[in-house]
Amino acid sequence: MKRLTSIIITRPTGKSFRLMVQSWVLAGAVVALGAISLALIGSALVNVKLFHYYSSTKKMNANNQAQQVVVERLKNEVDALRSMMEELILKEEKIRQDLGQPKQRRLSQRRLLKKKQHQFSAAYPPNHYESFATHQLTSELNYMKGHALAIEQRMRRHLSVMKQYNNWFDETPSIWPIYGYVRSGFGWRTHPLRRSRQFHKGIDIPAWMGAPVQATADGHVEFAGWGGGYGWIVVLSHKFGYKTIYAHLSEIGVNPGRKVFKGQMIGKVGSSGLSTGPHVHYEIRQRQTALPPADYLNLDLFTAVSKLW
């Protein structure tokens, strides 16, 4: 005999319904409903897990992309800083060698420069930072910035010294007053007109009448006028107690107190005063002591560094 289960459906108003269902059908429906409920719950849980995984993966990818951007920026900064440091090493070594002794510059400049470049390449090899993490790149970048700052500070000191040397050099006699040759040198000689033995305090450089005479250093015109046996004369005063004298001129092109610059024309060659022909008598004095002008002809900055200062 089949077992039936009655299901009565009542309403507040109206008729009631009575449904007769076999027991196995009802049990199957309950089981199916339970299975569906479990499937829906499992699906919801899986979707939640997938959503969290997707969100975390998306966030991780965004962080990785941001970190990659930072890493690339740091690598670019490292490369730029490395190039700047290489250039600073070249400039610093060039200035250092320029300020050194001329002989040492010739013998050791290339060797010392190659040594510095090798040391730098060993400490900061190219593509050495490809596998570095962000914090390692940041640390290395900060260290390199400190190194570059130290090089820049040394360069500033070198440039300061170089600027001072240039200022000194501008005020130091270093060129010919007029290009030619020395006919009568510095020292004891027989005076060509007086025929007596006298100490010649300068040099005589012959030239054609009216040739331009130039100042051999920056300075001020201390005297410009007639100088007796010197004829028409210009006396310039410079730093470090230097004075330069240009004698036997035919014309004077500057006035006393005027500032003049190295290479500027200050007069013209003549034969005034006690002179046997057109030439420039050129003297260099330092605190009233006559110096051999030959030591100050064709003088460059680096020779001045090693010989005069």
CSV table of C-alpha atoms in Angstrom, one decimal:
chain,number,residue,atom,x,y,z
A,1,MET,CA,0.0,0.0,0.0
A,2,LYS,CA,1.4,3.4,-1.0
A,3,ARG,CA,2.0,5.8,1.8
A,4,LEU,CA,0.6,9.3,1.1
A,5,THR,CA,1.4,12.5,2.8
A,6,SER,CA,-1.3,15.2,3.1
A,7,ILE,CA,-0.4,18.9,2.6
A,8,ILE,CA,-3.1,21.3,3.6
A,9,ILE,CA,-3.0,24.8,2.4
A,10,THR,CA,-5.3,27.2,4.2
A,11,ARG,CA,-6.2,30.9,3.5
A,12,PRO,CA,-7.6,33.5,5.9
A,13,THR,CA,-10.6,33.7,3.6
A,14,GLY,CA,-12.0,31.3,1.2
A,15,LYS,CA,-11.5,27.6,0.7
A,16,SER,CA,-8.6,25.4,1.9
A,17,PHE,CA,-6.7,23.1,-0.4
A,18,ARG,CA,-5.5,19.6,0.4
A,19,LEU,CA,-2.7,18.1,-1.6
A,20,MET,CA,-1.9,14.4,-1.3
A,21,VAL,CA,1.7,13.5,-2.2
A,22,GLN,CA,3.5,10.3,-2.0
A,23,SER,CA,6.1,10.2,0.8
A,24,TRP,CA,9.1,9.4,-1.5
A,25,VAL,CA,8.3,12.3,-3.8
A,26,LEU,CA,8.2,14.7,-0.8
A,27,ALA,CA,11.5,13.3,0.5
A,28,GLY,CA,13.1,13.7,-3.0
A,29,ALA,CA,11.9,17.3,-3.2
A,30,VAL,CA,13.3,18.1,0.2
A,31,VAL,CA,16.6,16.5,-0.7
A,32,ALA,CA,16.7,18.3,-4.0
A,33,LEU,CA,15.9,21.6,-2.3
A,34,GLY,CA,18.7,21.0,0.2
A,35,ALA,CA,21.2,20.2,-2.5
A,36,ILE,CA,20.2,23.3,-4.4
A,37,SER,CA,20.7,25.4,-1.3
A,38,LEU,CA,24.1,23.9,-0.6
A,39,ALA,CA,25.1,24.5,-4.2
A,40,LEU,CA,24.0,28.2,-4.0
A,41,ILE,CA,25.9,28.6,-0.7
A,42,GLY,CA,29.0,27.0,-2.1
A,43,SER,CA,28.8,29.1,-5.3
A,44,ALA,CA,28.5,32.2,-3.2
A,45,LEU,CA,31.5,31.3,-1.1
A,46,VAL,CA,33.6,30.5,-4.2
A,47,ASN,CA,32.6,33.8,-5.8
A,48,VAL,CA,33.6,35.7,-2.6
A,49,LYS,CA,37.0,33.9,-2.6
A,50,LEU,CA,37.4,34.6,-6.3
A,51,PHE,CA,36.5,38.3,-5.7
A,52,HIS,CA,39.1,38.6,-2.9
A,53,TYR,CA,41.7,36.8,-5.0
A,54,TYR,CA,41.0,39.1,-8.0
A,55,SER,CA,41.1,42.2,-5.8
A,56,SER,CA,44.4,41.2,-4.2
A,57,THR,CA,45.9,40.2,-7.5
A,58,LYS,CA,44.8,43.5,-9.1
A,59,LYS,CA,46.3,45.4,-6.1
A,60,MET,CA,49.5,43.4,-6.3
A,61,ASN,CA,49.8,44.0,-10.0
A,62,ALA,CA,49.2,47.7,-9.5
A,63,ASN,CA,51.8,47.7,-6.7
A,64,ASN,CA,54.2,45.8,-9.0
A,65,GLN,CA,53.7,48.3,-11.8
A,66,ALA,CA,54.2,51.2,-9.5
A,67,GLN,CA,57.3,49.6,-8.0
A,68,GLN,CA,58.6,48.9,-11.6
A,69,VAL,CA,58.1,52.6,-12.4
A,70,VAL,CA,60.0,53.5,-9.3
A,71,VAL,CA,62.8,51.0,-10.2
A,72,GLU,CA,63.0,52.3,-13.7
A,73,ARG,CA,63.2,55.9,-12.5
A,74,LEU,CA,65.9,54.9,-10.0
A,75,LYS,CA,67.8,53.1,-12.6
A,76,ASN,CA,67.6,56.1,-14.9
A,77,GLU,CA,68.8,58.3,-12.1
A,78,VAL,CA,71.6,55.9,-11.3
A,79,ASP,CA,72.7,55.9,-15.0
A,80,ALA,CA,72.5,59.7,-15.2
A,81,LEU,CA,74.4,60.1,-12.0
A,82,ARG,CA,77.0,57.6,-13.2
A,83,SER,CA,77.5,59.5,-16.4
A,84,MET,CA,77.7,62.8,-14.4
A,85,MET,CA,80.3,61.3,-12.1
A,86,GLU,CA,82.4,60.1,-15.0
A,87,GLU,CA,82.3,63.6,-16.4
A,88,LEU,CA,83.1,65.1,-13.0
A,89,ILE,CA,86.1,62.7,-12.7
A,90,LEU,CA,87.4,63.9,-16.1
A,91,LYS,CA,86.9,67.6,-15.3
A,92,GLU,CA,88.4,67.3,-11.8
A,93,GLU,CA,91.4,65.4,-13.0
A,94,LYS,CA,91.9,67.9,-15.8
A,95,ILE,CA,91.8,70.8,-13.4
A,96,ARG,CA,94.0,69.0,-10.9
A,97,GLN,CA,96.6,68.3,-13.6
A,98,ASP,CA,96.4,71.8,-15.0
A,99,LEU,CA,97.2,73.2,-11.5
A,100,GLY,CA,100.1,70.8,-11.1
A,101,GLN,CA,103.7,70.9,-12.3
A,102,PRO,CA,104.1,71.0,-16.1
A,103,LYS,CA,106.5,68.0,-16.1
A,104,GLN,CA,104.2,66.0,-13.9
A,105,ARG,CA,101.3,66.9,-16.2
A,106,ARG,CA,103.1,65.5,-19.2
A,107,LEU,CA,104.3,62.3,-17.5
A,108,SER,CA,101.4,61.3,-15.3
A,109,GLN,CA,98.1,62.9,-16.6
A,110,ARG,CA,97.0,59.9,-18.7
A,111,ARG,CA,98.1,57.3,-16.2
A,112,LEU,CA,96.4,59.0,-13.3
A,113,LEU,CA,93.2,59.6,-15.3
A,114,LYS,CA,93.0,55.9,-16.4
A,115,LYS,CA,93.6,54.8,-12.8
A,116,LYS,CA,90.7,57.0,-11.6
A,117,GLN,CA,88.4,55.8,-14.4
A,118,HIS,CA,89.3,52.1,-13.6
A,119,GLN,CA,88.6,52.6,-9.9
A,120,PHE,CA,85.3,54.2,-10.7
A,121,SER,CA,84.3,51.5,-13.1
A,122,ALA,CA,85.2,48.8,-10.6
A,123,ALA,CA,83.1,50.5,-7.9
A,124,TYR,CA,80.2,51.3,-10.2
A,125,PRO,CA,80.1,48.8,-13.1
A,126,PRO,CA,77.6,49.4,-15.9
A,127,ASN,CA,74.3,47.3,-15.6
A,128,HIS,CA,75.3,46.3,-12.1
A,129,TYR,CA,72.0,47.6,-10.7
A,130,GLU,CA,69.6,45.6,-13.0
A,131,SER,CA,68.8,43.0,-10.3
A,132,PHE,CA,68.7,45.4,-7.4
A,133,ALA,CA,65.5,45.8,-5.3
A,134,THR,CA,64.1,49.2,-4.9
A,135,HIS,CA,65.5,49.8,-1.4
A,136,GLN,CA,69.0,48.6,-2.7
A,137,LEU,CA,68.8,51.0,-5.6
A,138,THR,CA,67.7,53.9,-3.3
A,139,SER,CA,70.6,53.1,-0.9
A,140,GLU,CA,73.1,52.9,-3.8
A,141,LEU,CA,71.7,56.1,-5.4
A,142,ASN,CA,72.1,58.0,-2.1
A,143,TYR,CA,75.6,56.7,-1.7
A,144,MET,CA,76.5,57.8,-5.3
A,145,LYS,CA,74.9,61.2,-4.7
A,146,GLY,CA,77.1,61.6,-1.7
A,147,HIS,CA,80.2,60.6,-3.8
A,148,ALA,CA,79.2,63.0,-6.6
A,149,LEU,CA,78.7,65.8,-4.1
A,150,ALA,CA,82.2,65.2,-2.7
A,151,ILE,CA,83.6,65.3,-6.2
A,152,GLU,CA,81.7,68.5,-7.0
A,153,GLN,CA,82.9,70.2,-3.8
A,154,ARG,CA,86.5,69.3,-4.7
A,155,MET,CA,85.9,70.7,-8.2
A,156,ARG,CA,84.6,73.9,-6.7
A,157,ARG,CA,87.8,74.2,-4.7
A,158,HIS,CA,89.9,73.5,-7.8
A,159,LEU,CA,87.9,76.1,-9.8
A,160,SER,CA,88.3,78.6,-7.0
A,161,VAL,CA,92.0,78.1,-7.1
A,162,MET,CA,91.9,78.2,-10.9
A,163,LYS,CA,90.0,81.5,-10.8
A,164,GLN,CA,92.5,83.0,-8.4
A,165,TYR,CA,95.4,81.8,-10.6
A,166,ASN,CA,93.7,83.4,-13.6
A,167,ASN,CA,93.3,86.7,-11.8
A,168,TRP,CA,97.0,86.5,-10.7
A,169,PHE,CA,98.0,85.6,-14.3
A,170,ASP,CA,96.1,88.6,-15.7
A,171,GLU,CA,98.2,90.9,-13.5
A,172,THR,CA,101.5,89.1,-14.1
A,173,PRO,CA,103.7,90.1,-17.1
A,174,SER,CA,103.6,87.2,-19.5
A,175,ILE,CA,103.7,88.3,-23.1
A,176,TRP,CA,106.0,90.3,-25.4
A,177,PRO,CA,105.4,94.0,-25.5
A,178,ILE,CA,106.0,93.8,-29.2
A,179,TYR,CA,106.9,90.6,-31.2
A,180,GLY,CA,110.4,90.4,-32.4
A,181,TYR,CA,113.8,89.4,-31.0
A,182,VAL,CA,116.0,90.6,-28.2
A,183,ARG,CA,118.9,92.7,-29.5
A,184,SER,CA,120.3,93.6,-26.1
A,185,GLY,CA,119.6,91.4,-23.1
A,186,PHE,CA,119.4,91.9,-19.3
A,187,GLY,CA,122.6,92.3,-17.4
A,188,TRP,CA,126.0,94.0,-17.7
A,189,ARG,CA,126.9,95.6,-21.0
A,190,THR,CA,128.7,98.5,-22.6
A,191,HIS,CA,126.3,101.3,-23.3
A,192,PRO,CA,126.1,101.8,-27.1
A,193,LEU,CA,126.2,105.6,-26.8
A,194,ARG,CA,128.0,106.4,-23.5
A,195,ARG,CA,130.6,103.6,-24.1
A,196,SER,CA,130.7,102.9,-20.4
A,197,ARG,CA,129.9,99.6,-18.7
A,198,GLN,CA,126.5,99.7,-17.2
A,199,PHE,CA,123.9,97.3,-15.9
A,200,HIS,CA,121.1,97.0,-18.4
A,201,LYS,CA,117.9,96.6,-16.4
A,202,GLY,CA,115.7,95.4,-19.3
A,203,ILE,CA,115.8,94.1,-22.8
A,204,ASP,CA,115.8,96.0,-26.1
A,205,ILE,CA,113.4,94.7,-28.8
A,206,PRO,CA,113.9,96.4,-32.2
A,207,ALA,CA,110.9,97.1,-34.5
A,208,TRP,CA,109.8,99.5,-37.2
A,209,MET,CA,108.9,103.0,-36.3
A,210,GLY,CA,105.3,103.4,-35.2
A,211,ALA,CA,104.7,99.7,-34.4
A,212,PRO,CA,102.1,99.2,-31.7
A,213,VAL,CA,103.4,98.4,-28.2
A,214,GLN,CA,101.1,96.4,-25.9
A,215,ALA,CA,100.7,96.0,-22.2
A,216,THR,CA,102.1,92.7,-21.0
A,217,ALA,CA,99.7,92.5,-18.0
A,218,ASP,CA,96.6,94.1,-16.6
A,219,GLY,CA,97.3,97.1,-14.5
A,220,HIS,CA,97.1,100.9,-14.1
A,221,VAL,CA,99.1,103.6,-15.7
A,222,GLU,CA,101.4,104.9,-13.0
A,223,PHE,CA,103.3,107.3,-15.3
A,224,ALA,CA,103.1,108.4,-19.0
A,225,GLY,CA,105.4,111.1,-20.2
A,226,TRP,CA,109.0,112.1,-20.8
A,227,GLY,CA,111.6,110.1,-18.9
A,228,GLY,CA,114.9,111.7,-19.7
A,229,GLY,CA,117.2,109.1,-21.2
A,230,TYR,CA,114.3,106.8,-21.5
A,231,GLY,CA,112.6,109.2,-23.9
A,232,TRP,CA,108.8,108.9,-24.0
A,233,ILE,CA,107.9,106.3,-21.4
A,234,VAL,CA,104.9,104.4,-20.0
A,235,VAL,CA,105.1,102.8,-16.5
A,236,LEU,CA,102.4,100.3,-15.5
A,237,SER,CA,101.8,99.1,-12.0
A,238,HIS,CA,100.5,95.6,-11.3
A,239,LYS,CA,99.7,93.3,-8.4
A,240,PHE,CA,102.4,91.6,-6.3
A,241,GLY,CA,104.6,94.7,-6.6
A,242,TYR,CA,105.2,94.3,-10.3
A,243,LYS,CA,105.9,97.3,-12.5
A,244,THR,CA,106.6,97.2,-16.3
A,245,ILE,CA,108.4,100.0,-18.2
A,246,TYR,CA,108.1,100.7,-21.9
A,247,ALA,CA,110.7,103.3,-23.1
A,248,HIS,CA,111.9,105.1,-26.2
A,249,LEU,CA,108.3,105.4,-27.6
A,250,SER,CA,107.4,107.7,-30.4
A,251,GLU,CA,103.8,108.1,-29.1
A,252,ILE,CA,102.0,107.5,-25.8
A,253,GLY,CA,98.4,106.1,-26.1
A,254,VAL,CA,97.3,106.1,-22.4
A,255,ASN,CA,96.9,108.6,-19.6
A,256,PRO,CA,98.1,108.3,-16.0
A,257,GLY,CA,95.6,106.5,-13.7
A,258,ARG,CA,93.9,104.6,-16.5
A,259,LYS,CA,93.2,100.9,-16.2
A,260,VAL,CA,94.8,98.9,-19.0
A,261,PHE,CA,94.5,95.2,-19.9
A,262,LYS,CA,97.0,92.6,-21.2
A,263,GLY,CA,97.4,93.0,-24.9
A,264,GLN,CA,96.1,96.5,-25.0
A,265,MET,CA,98.1,99.1,-27.1
A,266,ILE,CA,99.7,101.7,-24.9
A,267,GLY,CA,102.0,103.4,-27.3
A,268,LYS,CA,104.1,103.2,-30.5
A,269,VAL,CA,107.7,102.2,-31.1
A,270,GLY,CA,110.1,105.1,-31.4
A,271,SER,CA,113.7,106.2,-30.8
A,272,SER,CA,113.2,109.0,-28.3
A,273,GLY,CA,115.8,109.6,-25.5
A,274,LEU,CA,119.2,107.9,-25.6
A,275,SER,CA,118.5,105.5,-28.4
A,276,THR,CA,120.4,104.2,-31.5
A,277,GLY,CA,117.3,103.3,-33.5
A,278,PRO,CA,113.6,102.3,-33.2
A,279,HIS,CA,113.1,99.8,-30.5
A,280,VAL,CA,111.3,99.2,-27.2
A,281,HIS,CA,113.3,99.1,-24.0
A,282,TYR,CA,111.2,96.8,-21.7
A,283,GLU,CA,111.8,96.4,-18.0
A,284,ILE,CA,110.1,94.4,-15.2
A,285,ARG,CA,110.6,95.4,-11.6
A,286,GLN,CA,109.3,94.0,-8.4
A,287,ARG,CA,109.5,96.3,-5.4
A,288,GLN,CA,112.3,98.3,-7.1
A,289,THR,CA,114.2,95.2,-8.0
A,290,ALA,CA,114.9,94.7,-11.7
A,291,LEU,CA,113.9,91.2,-13.0
A,292,PRO,CA,115.1,89.4,-16.1
A,293,PRO,CA,112.2,90.0,-18.6
A,294,ALA,CA,113.2,86.9,-20.5
A,295,ASP,CA,111.6,84.8,-17.7
A,296,TYR,CA,108.3,86.5,-18.4
A,297,LEU,CA,108.1,86.2,-22.1
A,298,ASN,CA,105.7,83.6,-23.6
A,299,LEU,CA,104.7,82.7,-20.1
A,300,ASP,CA,101.5,80.5,-19.7
A,301,LEU,CA,99.4,80.1,-16.6
A,302,PHE,CA,100.8,76.7,-15.7
A,303,THR,CA,104.4,77.8,-16.0
A,304,ALA,CA,103.5,80.8,-13.8
A,305,VAL,CA,102.1,78.4,-11.2
A,306,SER,CA,105.3,76.4,-11.0
A,307,LYS,CA,107.9,79.2,-11.5
A,308,LEU,CA,106.4,82.4,-10.1
A,309,TRP,CA,103.9,81.6,-7.4
